[in-house]
Amino acid sequence: AGKLITLACKLGPLEIKRVYADARKRVDWCEAPGFNMIHAGCGKNAADILLAIEAVDLAHKGRIGTFVLASSDSDFCHLAHRLREAGLHVLGVGEAKTGERFRKSCSAFHELQQPNGTTSDDDLDAKIRAVFKQSPDQKSITVEKLNEQLWQQFKVKIRDIDEGGWKSYLSSHKELYSFEKKGSTTNVTLLT
């Protein structure tokens, strides 16, 4: 939260500071000073859709000249394009894993760095990549094996994932993973 405020303040006064999420699962952001938590419910992509609707609404009202979109999700490239088409400045902020599509869709992009320059222990994608590195071909693994290894190595369980399941999580990160069902198993492929 502090990094985002510091970064955004360089662009001018902050009029609106909102966080879109399932507030029950993101208590940490509920307590972030200066931010208004917008509870989006628990549906798949509910927060993303609500954020996009409200950003376009704010853009049409003409009160905002710059938007800061803090996400590593490339699905926001459409929103960034639309805001830029309206003549607005869009600063994207995200982690190292952020795809090129989102980075290039913004007027500018700022990559958030961890204090030591490494990925946070809480970064689920880093943990998934670590499991892939230990798999035999390092590019493909079954969802069952991924689930098992994430629990054994990092104590991550399926209930820890906001999307509610591995398939939902993986399909919402299409720039990083693809998956294919073969009989009773589902294989996950690491794309980057």
PDB file of N, CA, C and O in Angstrom, residues 32-89:
ATOM      1  N   ALA A  32      -5.453  -1.268   5.208  1.00  0.00           N
ATOM      2  CA  ALA A  32      -4.450  -0.395   4.579  1.00  0.00           C
ATOM      3  C   ALA A  32      -4.929   1.055   4.683  1.00  0.00           C
ATOM      4  O   ALA A  32      -6.015   1.386   4.230  1.00  0.00           O
ATOM      5  N   PRO A  33      -4.129   1.922   5.305  1.00  0.00           N
ATOM      6  CA  PRO A  33      -4.566   3.305   5.509  1.00  0.00           C
ATOM      7  C   PRO A  33      -4.760   4.055   4.198  1.00  0.00           C
ATOM      8  O   PRO A  33      -3.938   3.969   3.294  1.00  0.00           O
ATOM      9  N   GLY A  34      -5.860   4.762   4.106  1.00  0.00           N
ATOM     10  CA  GLY A  34      -6.131   5.612   2.951  1.00  0.00           C
ATOM     11  C   GLY A  34      -6.842   4.947   1.794  1.00  0.00           C
ATOM     12  O   GLY A  34      -7.255   5.605   0.854  1.00  0.00           O
ATOM     13  N   PHE A  35      -7.006   3.630   1.835  1.00  0.00           N
ATOM     14  CA  PHE A  35      -7.660   2.919   0.742  1.00  0.00           C
ATOM     15  C   PHE A  35      -9.095   2.580   1.123  1.00  0.00           C
ATOM     16  O   PHE A  35      -9.380   2.241   2.269  1.00  0.00           O
ATOM     17  N   ASN A  36      -9.966   2.645   0.153  1.00  0.00           N
ATOM     18  CA  ASN A  36     -11.353   2.238   0.343  1.00  0.00           C
ATOM     19  C   ASN A  36     -11.493   0.824  -0.228  1.00  0.00           C
ATOM     20  O   ASN A  36     -11.278   0.613  -1.412  1.00  0.00           O
ATOM     21  N   MET A  37     -11.815  -0.147   0.621  1.00  0.00           N
ATOM     22  CA  MET A  37     -11.995  -1.534   0.174  1.00  0.00           C
ATOM     23  C   MET A  37     -13.377  -1.662  -0.468  1.00  0.00           C
ATOM     24  O   MET A  37     -14.387  -1.372   0.166  1.00  0.00           O
ATOM     25  N   ILE A  38     -13.404  -2.088  -1.711  1.00  0.00           N
ATOM     26  CA  ILE A  38     -14.653  -2.341  -2.420  1.00  0.00           C
ATOM     27  C   ILE A  38     -14.850  -3.853  -2.442  1.00  0.00           C
ATOM     28  O   ILE A  38     -14.113  -4.571  -3.123  1.00  0.00           O
ATOM     29  N   HIS A  39     -15.823  -4.315  -1.681  1.00  0.00           N
ATOM     30  CA  HIS A  39     -16.086  -5.753  -1.609  1.00  0.00           C
ATOM     31  C   HIS A  39     -16.768  -6.189  -2.903  1.00  0.00           C
ATOM     32  O   HIS A  39     -17.866  -5.749  -3.227  1.00  0.00           O
ATOM     33  N   ALA A  40     -16.098  -7.052  -3.657  1.00  0.00           N
ATOM     34  CA  ALA A  40     -16.604  -7.477  -4.965  1.00  0.00           C
ATOM     35  C   ALA A  40     -17.291  -8.830  -4.912  1.00  0.00           C
ATOM     36  O   ALA A  40     -17.726  -9.331  -5.935  1.00  0.00           O
ATOM     37  N   GLY A  41     -17.383  -9.432  -3.732  1.00  0.00           N
ATOM     38  CA  GLY A  41     -17.987 -10.749  -3.641  1.00  0.00           C
ATOM     39  C   GLY A  41     -16.964 -11.814  -3.979  1.00  0.00           C
ATOM     40  O   GLY A  41     -15.776 -11.558  -4.098  1.00  0.00           O
ATOM     41  N   CYS A  42     -17.455 -13.043  -4.162  1.00  0.00           N
ATOM     42  CA  CYS A  42     -16.531 -14.168  -4.329  1.00  0.00           C
ATOM     43  C   CYS A  42     -16.579 -14.790  -5.713  1.00  0.00           C
ATOM     44  O   CYS A  42     -15.954 -15.802  -5.948  1.00  0.00           O
ATOM     45  N   GLY A  43     -17.308 -14.228  -6.643  1.00  0.00           N
ATOM     46  CA  GLY A  43     -17.396 -14.810  -7.980  1.00  0.00           C
ATOM     47  C   GLY A  43     -16.096 -14.705  -8.754  1.00  0.00           C
ATOM     48  O   GLY A  43     -15.274 -13.818  -8.507  1.00  0.00           O
ATOM     49  N   LYS A  44     -15.921 -15.614  -9.717  1.00  0.00           N
ATOM     50  CA  LYS A  44     -14.714 -15.603 -10.545  1.00  0.00           C
ATOM     51  C   LYS A  44     -14.640 -14.281 -11.309  1.00  0.00           C
ATOM     52  O   LYS A  44     -15.584 -13.877 -11.964  1.00  0.00           O
ATOM     53  N   ASN A  45     -13.521 -13.597 -11.180  1.00  0.00           N
ATOM     54  CA  ASN A  45     -13.273 -12.306 -11.839  1.00  0.00           C
ATOM     55  C   ASN A  45     -14.193 -11.184 -11.383  1.00  0.00           C
ATOM     56  O   ASN A  45     -14.267 -10.141 -12.031  1.00  0.00           O
ATOM     57  N   ALA A  46     -14.901 -11.366 -10.279  1.00  0.00           N
ATOM     58  CA  ALA A  46     -15.830 -10.338  -9.798  1.00  0.00           C
ATOM     59  C   ALA A  46     -15.117  -9.019  -9.530  1.00  0.00           C
ATOM     60  O   ALA A  46     -15.593  -7.947  -9.922  1.00  0.00           O
ATOM     61  N   ALA A  47     -13.972  -9.077  -8.873  1.00  0.00           N
ATOM     62  CA  ALA A  47     -13.227  -7.854  -8.563  1.00  0.00           C
ATOM     63  C   ALA A  47     -12.729  -7.189  -9.846  1.00  0.00           C
ATOM     64  O   ALA A  47     -12.804  -5.962  -9.985  1.00  0.00           O
ATOM     65  N   ASP A  48     -12.241  -7.982 -10.797  1.00  0.00           N
ATOM     66  CA  ASP A  48     -11.726  -7.437 -12.052  1.00  0.00           C
ATOM     67  C   ASP A  48     -12.826  -6.700 -12.823  1.00  0.00           C
ATOM     68  O   ASP A  48     -12.608  -5.604 -13.340  1.00  0.00           O
ATOM     69  N   ILE A  49     -13.990  -7.320 -12.892  1.00  0.00           N
ATOM     70  CA  ILE A  49     -15.099  -6.722 -13.646  1.00  0.00           C
ATOM     71  C   ILE A  49     -15.576  -5.441 -12.971  1.00  0.00           C
ATOM     72  O   ILE A  49     -15.781  -4.416 -13.633  1.00  0.00           O
ATOM     73  N   LEU A  50     -15.727  -5.471 -11.656  1.00  0.00           N
ATOM     74  CA  LEU A  50     -16.173  -4.284 -10.934  1.00  0.00           C
ATOM     75  C   LEU A  50     -15.163  -3.152 -11.080  1.00  0.00           C
ATOM     76  O   LEU A  50     -15.538  -2.001 -11.322  1.00  0.00           O
ATOM     77  N   LEU A  51     -13.874  -3.462 -10.967  1.00  0.00           N
ATOM     78  CA  LEU A  51     -12.836  -2.447 -11.147  1.00  0.00           C
ATOM     79  C   LEU A  51     -12.934  -1.820 -12.542  1.00  0.00           C
ATOM     80  O   LEU A  51     -12.890  -0.599 -12.684  1.00  0.00           O
ATOM     81  N   ALA A  52     -13.085  -2.647 -13.572  1.00  0.00           N
ATOM     82  CA  ALA A  52     -13.159  -2.142 -14.945  1.00  0.00           C
ATOM     83  C   ALA A  52     -14.382  -1.246 -15.141  1.00  0.00           C
ATOM     84  O   ALA A  52     -14.288  -0.174 -15.742  1.00  0.00           O
ATOM     85  N   ILE A  53     -15.530  -1.666 -14.618  1.00  0.00           N
ATOM     86  CA  ILE A  53     -16.757  -0.861 -14.741  1.00  0.00           C
ATOM     87  C   ILE A  53     -16.569   0.501 -14.087  1.00  0.00           C
ATOM     88  O   ILE A  53     -16.874   1.545 -14.672  1.00  0.00           O
ATOM     89  N   GLU A  54     -16.051   0.491 -12.869  1.00  0.00           N
ATOM     90  CA  GLU A  54     -15.905   1.751 -12.141  1.00  0.00           C
ATOM     91  C   GLU A  54     -14.822   2.643 -12.741  1.00  0.00           C
ATOM     92  O   GLU A  54     -14.954   3.864 -12.745  1.00  0.00           O
ATOM     93  N   ALA A  55     -13.754   2.063 -13.283  1.00  0.00           N
ATOM     94  CA  ALA A  55     -12.712   2.870 -13.924  1.00  0.00           C
ATOM     95  C   ALA A  55     -13.264   3.569 -15.163  1.00  0.00           C
ATOM     96  O   ALA A  55     -13.019   4.770 -15.371  1.00  0.00           O
ATOM     97  N   VAL A  56     -14.008   2.851 -15.990  1.00  0.00           N
ATOM     98  CA  VAL A  56     -14.595   3.454 -17.190  1.00  0.00           C
ATOM     99  C   VAL A  56     -15.623   4.515 -16.795  1.00  0.00           C
ATOM    100  O   VAL A  56     -15.690   5.590 -17.400  1.00  0.00           O
ATOM    101  N   ASP A  57     -16.384   4.252 -15.755  1.00  0.00           N
ATOM    102  CA  ASP A  57     -17.347   5.239 -15.253  1.00  0.00           C
ATOM    103  C   ASP A  57     -16.631   6.518 -14.806  1.00  0.00           C
ATOM    104  O   ASP A  57     -17.044   7.625 -15.155  1.00  0.00           O
ATOM    105  N   LEU A  58     -15.556   6.380 -14.060  1.00  0.00           N
ATOM    106  CA  LEU A  58     -14.783   7.542 -13.629  1.00  0.00           C
ATOM    107  C   LEU A  58     -14.188   8.284 -14.828  1.00  0.00           C
ATOM    108  O   LEU A  58     -14.134   9.515 -14.848  1.00  0.00           O
ATOM    109  N   ALA A  59     -13.732   7.529 -15.822  1.00  0.00           N
ATOM    110  CA  ALA A  59     -13.162   8.154 -17.015  1.00  0.00           C
ATOM    111  C   ALA A  59     -14.205   9.001 -17.740  1.00  0.00           C
ATOM    112  O   ALA A  59     -13.906  10.111 -18.193  1.00  0.00           O
ATOM    113  N   HIS A  60     -15.430   8.503 -17.825  1.00  0.00           N
ATOM    114  CA  HIS A  60     -16.502   9.241 -18.516  1.00  0.00           C
ATOM    115  C   HIS A  60     -16.936  10.477 -17.739  1.00  0.00           C
ATOM    116  O   HIS A  60     -17.410  11.437 -18.342  1.00  0.00           O
ATOM    117  N   LYS A  61     -16.767  10.467 -16.442  1.00  0.00           N
ATOM    118  CA  LYS A  61     -17.138  11.640 -15.637  1.00  0.00           C
ATOM    119  C   LYS A  61     -16.141  12.776 -15.814  1.00  0.00           C
ATOM    120  O   LYS A  61     -16.431  13.910 -15.477  1.00  0.00           O
ATOM    121  N   GLY A  62     -14.947  12.457 -16.328  1.00  0.00           N
ATOM    122  CA  GLY A  62     -13.970  13.481 -16.652  1.00  0.00           C
ATOM    123  C   GLY A  62     -13.226  14.076 -15.475  1.00  0.00           C
ATOM    124  O   GLY A  62     -12.547  15.081 -15.636  1.00  0.00           O
ATOM    125  N   ARG A  63     -13.328  13.505 -14.307  1.00  0.00           N
ATOM    126  CA  ARG A  63     -12.661  14.065 -13.122  1.00  0.00           C
ATOM    127  C   ARG A  63     -11.231  13.570 -12.966  1.00  0.00           C
ATOM    128  O   ARG A  63     -10.449  14.167 -12.255  1.00  0.00           O
ATOM    129  N   ILE A  64     -10.899  12.456 -13.595  1.00  0.00           N
ATOM    130  CA  ILE A  64      -9.618  11.811 -13.387  1.00  0.00           C
ATOM    131  C   ILE A  64      -8.797  11.884 -14.677  1.00  0.00           C
ATOM    132  O   ILE A  64      -9.292  11.564 -15.757  1.00  0.00           O
ATOM    133  N   GLY A  65      -7.528  12.286 -14.570  1.00  0.00           N
ATOM    134  CA  GLY A  65      -6.659  12.363 -15.742  1.00  0.00           C
ATOM    135  C   GLY A  65      -5.639  11.246 -15.815  1.00  0.00           C
ATOM    136  O   GLY A  65      -5.103  10.946 -16.873  1.00  0.00           O
ATOM    137  N   THR A  66      -5.380  10.605 -14.662  1.00  0.00           N
ATOM    138  CA  THR A  66      -4.399   9.533 -14.597  1.00  0.00           C
ATOM    139  C   THR A  66      -4.959   8.401 -13.759  1.00  0.00           C
ATOM    140  O   THR A  66      -5.523   8.624 -12.693  1.00  0.00           O
ATOM    141  N   PHE A  67      -4.797   7.190 -14.254  1.00  0.00           N
ATOM    142  CA  PHE A  67      -5.199   5.989 -13.522  1.00  0.00           C
ATOM    143  C   PHE A  67      -3.954   5.176 -13.215  1.00  0.00           C
ATOM    144  O   PHE A  67      -3.074   5.042 -14.063  1.00  0.00           O
ATOM    145  N   VAL A  68      -3.887   4.625 -12.012  1.00  0.00           N
ATOM    146  CA  VAL A  68      -2.827   3.697 -11.636  1.00  0.00           C
ATOM    147  C   VAL A  68      -3.494   2.348 -11.445  1.00  0.00           C
ATOM    148  O   VAL A  68      -4.342   2.188 -10.568  1.00  0.00           O
ATOM    149  N   LEU A  69      -3.167   1.392 -12.293  1.00  0.00           N
ATOM    150  CA  LEU A  69      -3.725   0.048 -12.211  1.00  0.00           C
ATOM    151  C   LEU A  69      -2.662  -0.869 -11.628  1.00  0.00           C
ATOM    152  O   LEU A  69      -1.653  -1.151 -12.279  1.00  0.00           O
ATOM    153  N   ALA A  70      -2.880  -1.310 -10.402  1.00  0.00           N
ATOM    154  CA  ALA A  70      -1.911  -2.173  -9.726  1.00  0.00           C
ATOM    155  C   ALA A  70      -2.374  -3.619  -9.841  1.00  0.00           C
ATOM    156  O   ALA A  70      -3.282  -4.051  -9.143  1.00  0.00           O
ATOM    157  N   SER A  71      -1.756  -4.348 -10.758  1.00  0.00           N
ATOM    158  CA  SER A  71      -2.101  -5.741 -10.990  1.00  0.00           C
ATOM    159  C   SER A  71      -1.013  -6.377 -11.846  1.00  0.00           C
ATOM    160  O   SER A  71      -0.372  -5.691 -12.635  1.00  0.00           O
ATOM    161  N   SER A  72      -0.845  -7.661 -11.698  1.00  0.00           N
ATOM    162  CA  SER A  72       0.073  -8.396 -12.577  1.00  0.00           C
ATOM    163  C   SER A  72      -0.709  -9.222 -13.589  1.00  0.00           C
ATOM    164  O   SER A  72      -0.154 -10.065 -14.277  1.00  0.00           O
ATOM    165  N   ASP A  73      -2.013  -8.975 -13.680  1.00  0.00           N
ATOM    166  CA  ASP A  73      -2.918  -9.732 -14.537  1.00  0.00           C
ATOM    167  C   ASP A  73      -3.030  -9.067 -15.905  1.00  0.00           C
ATOM    168  O   ASP A  73      -3.513  -7.939 -16.023  1.00  0.00           O
ATOM    169  N   SER A  74      -2.612  -9.761 -16.948  1.00  0.00           N
ATOM    170  CA  SER A  74      -2.652  -9.206 -18.301  1.00  0.00           C
ATOM    171  C   SER A  74      -4.061  -8.975 -18.826  1.00  0.00           C
ATOM    172  O   SER A  74      -4.233  -8.302 -19.838  1.00  0.00           O
ATOM    173  N   ASP A  75      -5.076  -9.517 -18.163  1.00  0.00           N
ATOM    174  CA  ASP A  75      -6.446  -9.251 -18.590  1.00  0.00           C
ATOM    175  C   ASP A  75      -6.785  -7.764 -18.509  1.00  0.00           C
ATOM    176  O   ASP A  75      -7.703  -7.291 -19.170  1.00  0.00           O
ATOM    177  N   PHE A  76      -6.040  -6.995 -17.719  1.00  0.00           N
ATOM    178  CA  PHE A  76      -6.308  -5.564 -17.597  1.00  0.00           C
ATOM    179  C   PHE A  76      -5.776  -4.761 -18.779  1.00  0.00           C
ATOM    180  O   PHE A  76      -5.936  -3.546 -18.821  1.00  0.00           O
ATOM    181  N   CYS A  77      -5.156  -5.436 -19.762  1.00  0.00           N
ATOM    182  CA  CYS A  77      -4.672  -4.695 -20.931  1.00  0.00           C
ATOM    183  C   CYS A  77      -5.838  -4.036 -21.676  1.00  0.00           C
ATOM    184  O   CYS A  77      -5.693  -2.939 -22.200  1.00  0.00           O
ATOM    185  N   HIS A  78      -7.004  -4.677 -21.684  1.00  0.00           N
ATOM    186  CA  HIS A  78      -8.173  -4.096 -22.363  1.00  0.00           C
ATOM    187  C   HIS A  78      -8.607  -2.799 -21.686  1.00  0.00           C
ATOM    188  O   HIS A  78      -8.911  -1.808 -22.353  1.00  0.00           O
ATOM    189  N   LEU A  79      -8.628  -2.803 -20.368  1.00  0.00           N
ATOM    190  CA  LEU A  79      -8.994  -1.601 -19.626  1.00  0.00           C
ATOM    191  C   LEU A  79      -7.965  -0.501 -19.869  1.00  0.00           C
ATOM    192  O   LEU A  79      -8.331   0.654 -20.115  1.00  0.00           O
ATOM    193  N   ALA A  80      -6.693  -0.843 -19.823  1.00  0.00           N
ATOM    194  CA  ALA A  80      -5.645   0.149 -20.048  1.00  0.00           C
ATOM    195  C   ALA A  80      -5.779   0.764 -21.446  1.00  0.00           C
ATOM    196  O   ALA A  80      -5.684   1.990 -21.606  1.00  0.00           O
ATOM    197  N   HIS A  81      -6.031  -0.073 -22.464  1.00  0.00           N
ATOM    198  CA  HIS A  81      -6.230   0.437 -23.827  1.00  0.00           C
ATOM    199  C   HIS A  81      -7.407   1.403 -23.879  1.00  0.00           C
ATOM    200  O   HIS A  81      -7.319   2.478 -24.470  1.00  0.00           O
ATOM    201  N   ARG A  82      -8.510   1.024 -23.270  1.00  0.00           N
ATOM    202  CA  ARG A  82      -9.725   1.851 -23.318  1.00  0.00           C
ATOM    203  C   ARG A  82      -9.504   3.198 -22.642  1.00  0.00           C
ATOM    204  O   ARG A  82      -9.925   4.236 -23.155  1.00  0.00           O
ATOM    205  N   LEU A  83      -8.836   3.192 -21.507  1.00  0.00           N
ATOM    206  CA  LEU A  83      -8.561   4.451 -20.807  1.00  0.00           C
ATOM    207  C   LEU A  83      -7.627   5.337 -21.619  1.00  0.00           C
ATOM    208  O   LEU A  83      -7.824   6.559 -21.706  1.00  0.00           O
ATOM    209  N   ARG A  84      -6.638   4.732 -22.253  1.00  0.00           N
ATOM    210  CA  ARG A  84      -5.719   5.515 -23.081  1.00  0.00           C
ATOM    211  C   ARG A  84      -6.421   6.067 -24.319  1.00  0.00           C
ATOM    212  O   ARG A  84      -6.135   7.189 -24.751  1.00  0.00           O
ATOM    213  N   GLU A  85      -7.360   5.298 -24.880  1.00  0.00           N
ATOM    214  CA  GLU A  85      -8.142   5.803 -26.021  1.00  0.00           C
ATOM    215  C   GLU A  85      -8.941   7.038 -25.643  1.00  0.00           C
ATOM    216  O   GLU A  85      -9.219   7.887 -26.478  1.00  0.00           O
ATOM    217  N   ALA A  86      -9.300   7.123 -24.366  1.00  0.00           N
ATOM    218  CA  ALA A  86     -10.044   8.283 -23.873  1.00  0.00           C
ATOM    219  C   ALA A  86      -9.106   9.448 -23.549  1.00  0.00           C
ATOM    220  O   ALA A  86      -9.545  10.471 -23.018  1.00  0.00           O
ATOM    221  N   GLY A  87      -7.815   9.296 -23.862  1.00  0.00           N
ATOM    222  CA  GLY A  87      -6.853  10.369 -23.657  1.00  0.00           C
ATOM    223  C   GLY A  87      -6.290  10.447 -22.246  1.00  0.00           C
ATOM    224  O   GLY A  87      -5.728  11.472 -21.864  1.00  0.00           O
ATOM    225  N   LEU A  88      -6.426   9.378 -21.490  1.00  0.00           N
ATOM    226  CA  LEU A  88      -5.971   9.368 -20.105  1.00  0.00           C
ATOM    227  C   LEU A  88      -4.612   8.679 -19.982  1.00  0.00           C
ATOM    228  O   LEU A  88      -4.264   7.806 -20.776  1.00  0.00           O
ATOM    229  N   HIS A  89      -3.867   9.081 -18.977  1.00  0.00           N
ATOM    230  CA  HIS A  89      -2.575   8.468 -18.683  1.00  0.00           C
ATOM    231  C   HIS A  89      -2.819   7.254 -17.789  1.00  0.00           C
ATOM    232  O   HIS A  89      -3.562   7.340 -16.810  1.00  0.00           O
TER     233      HIS A  89
END
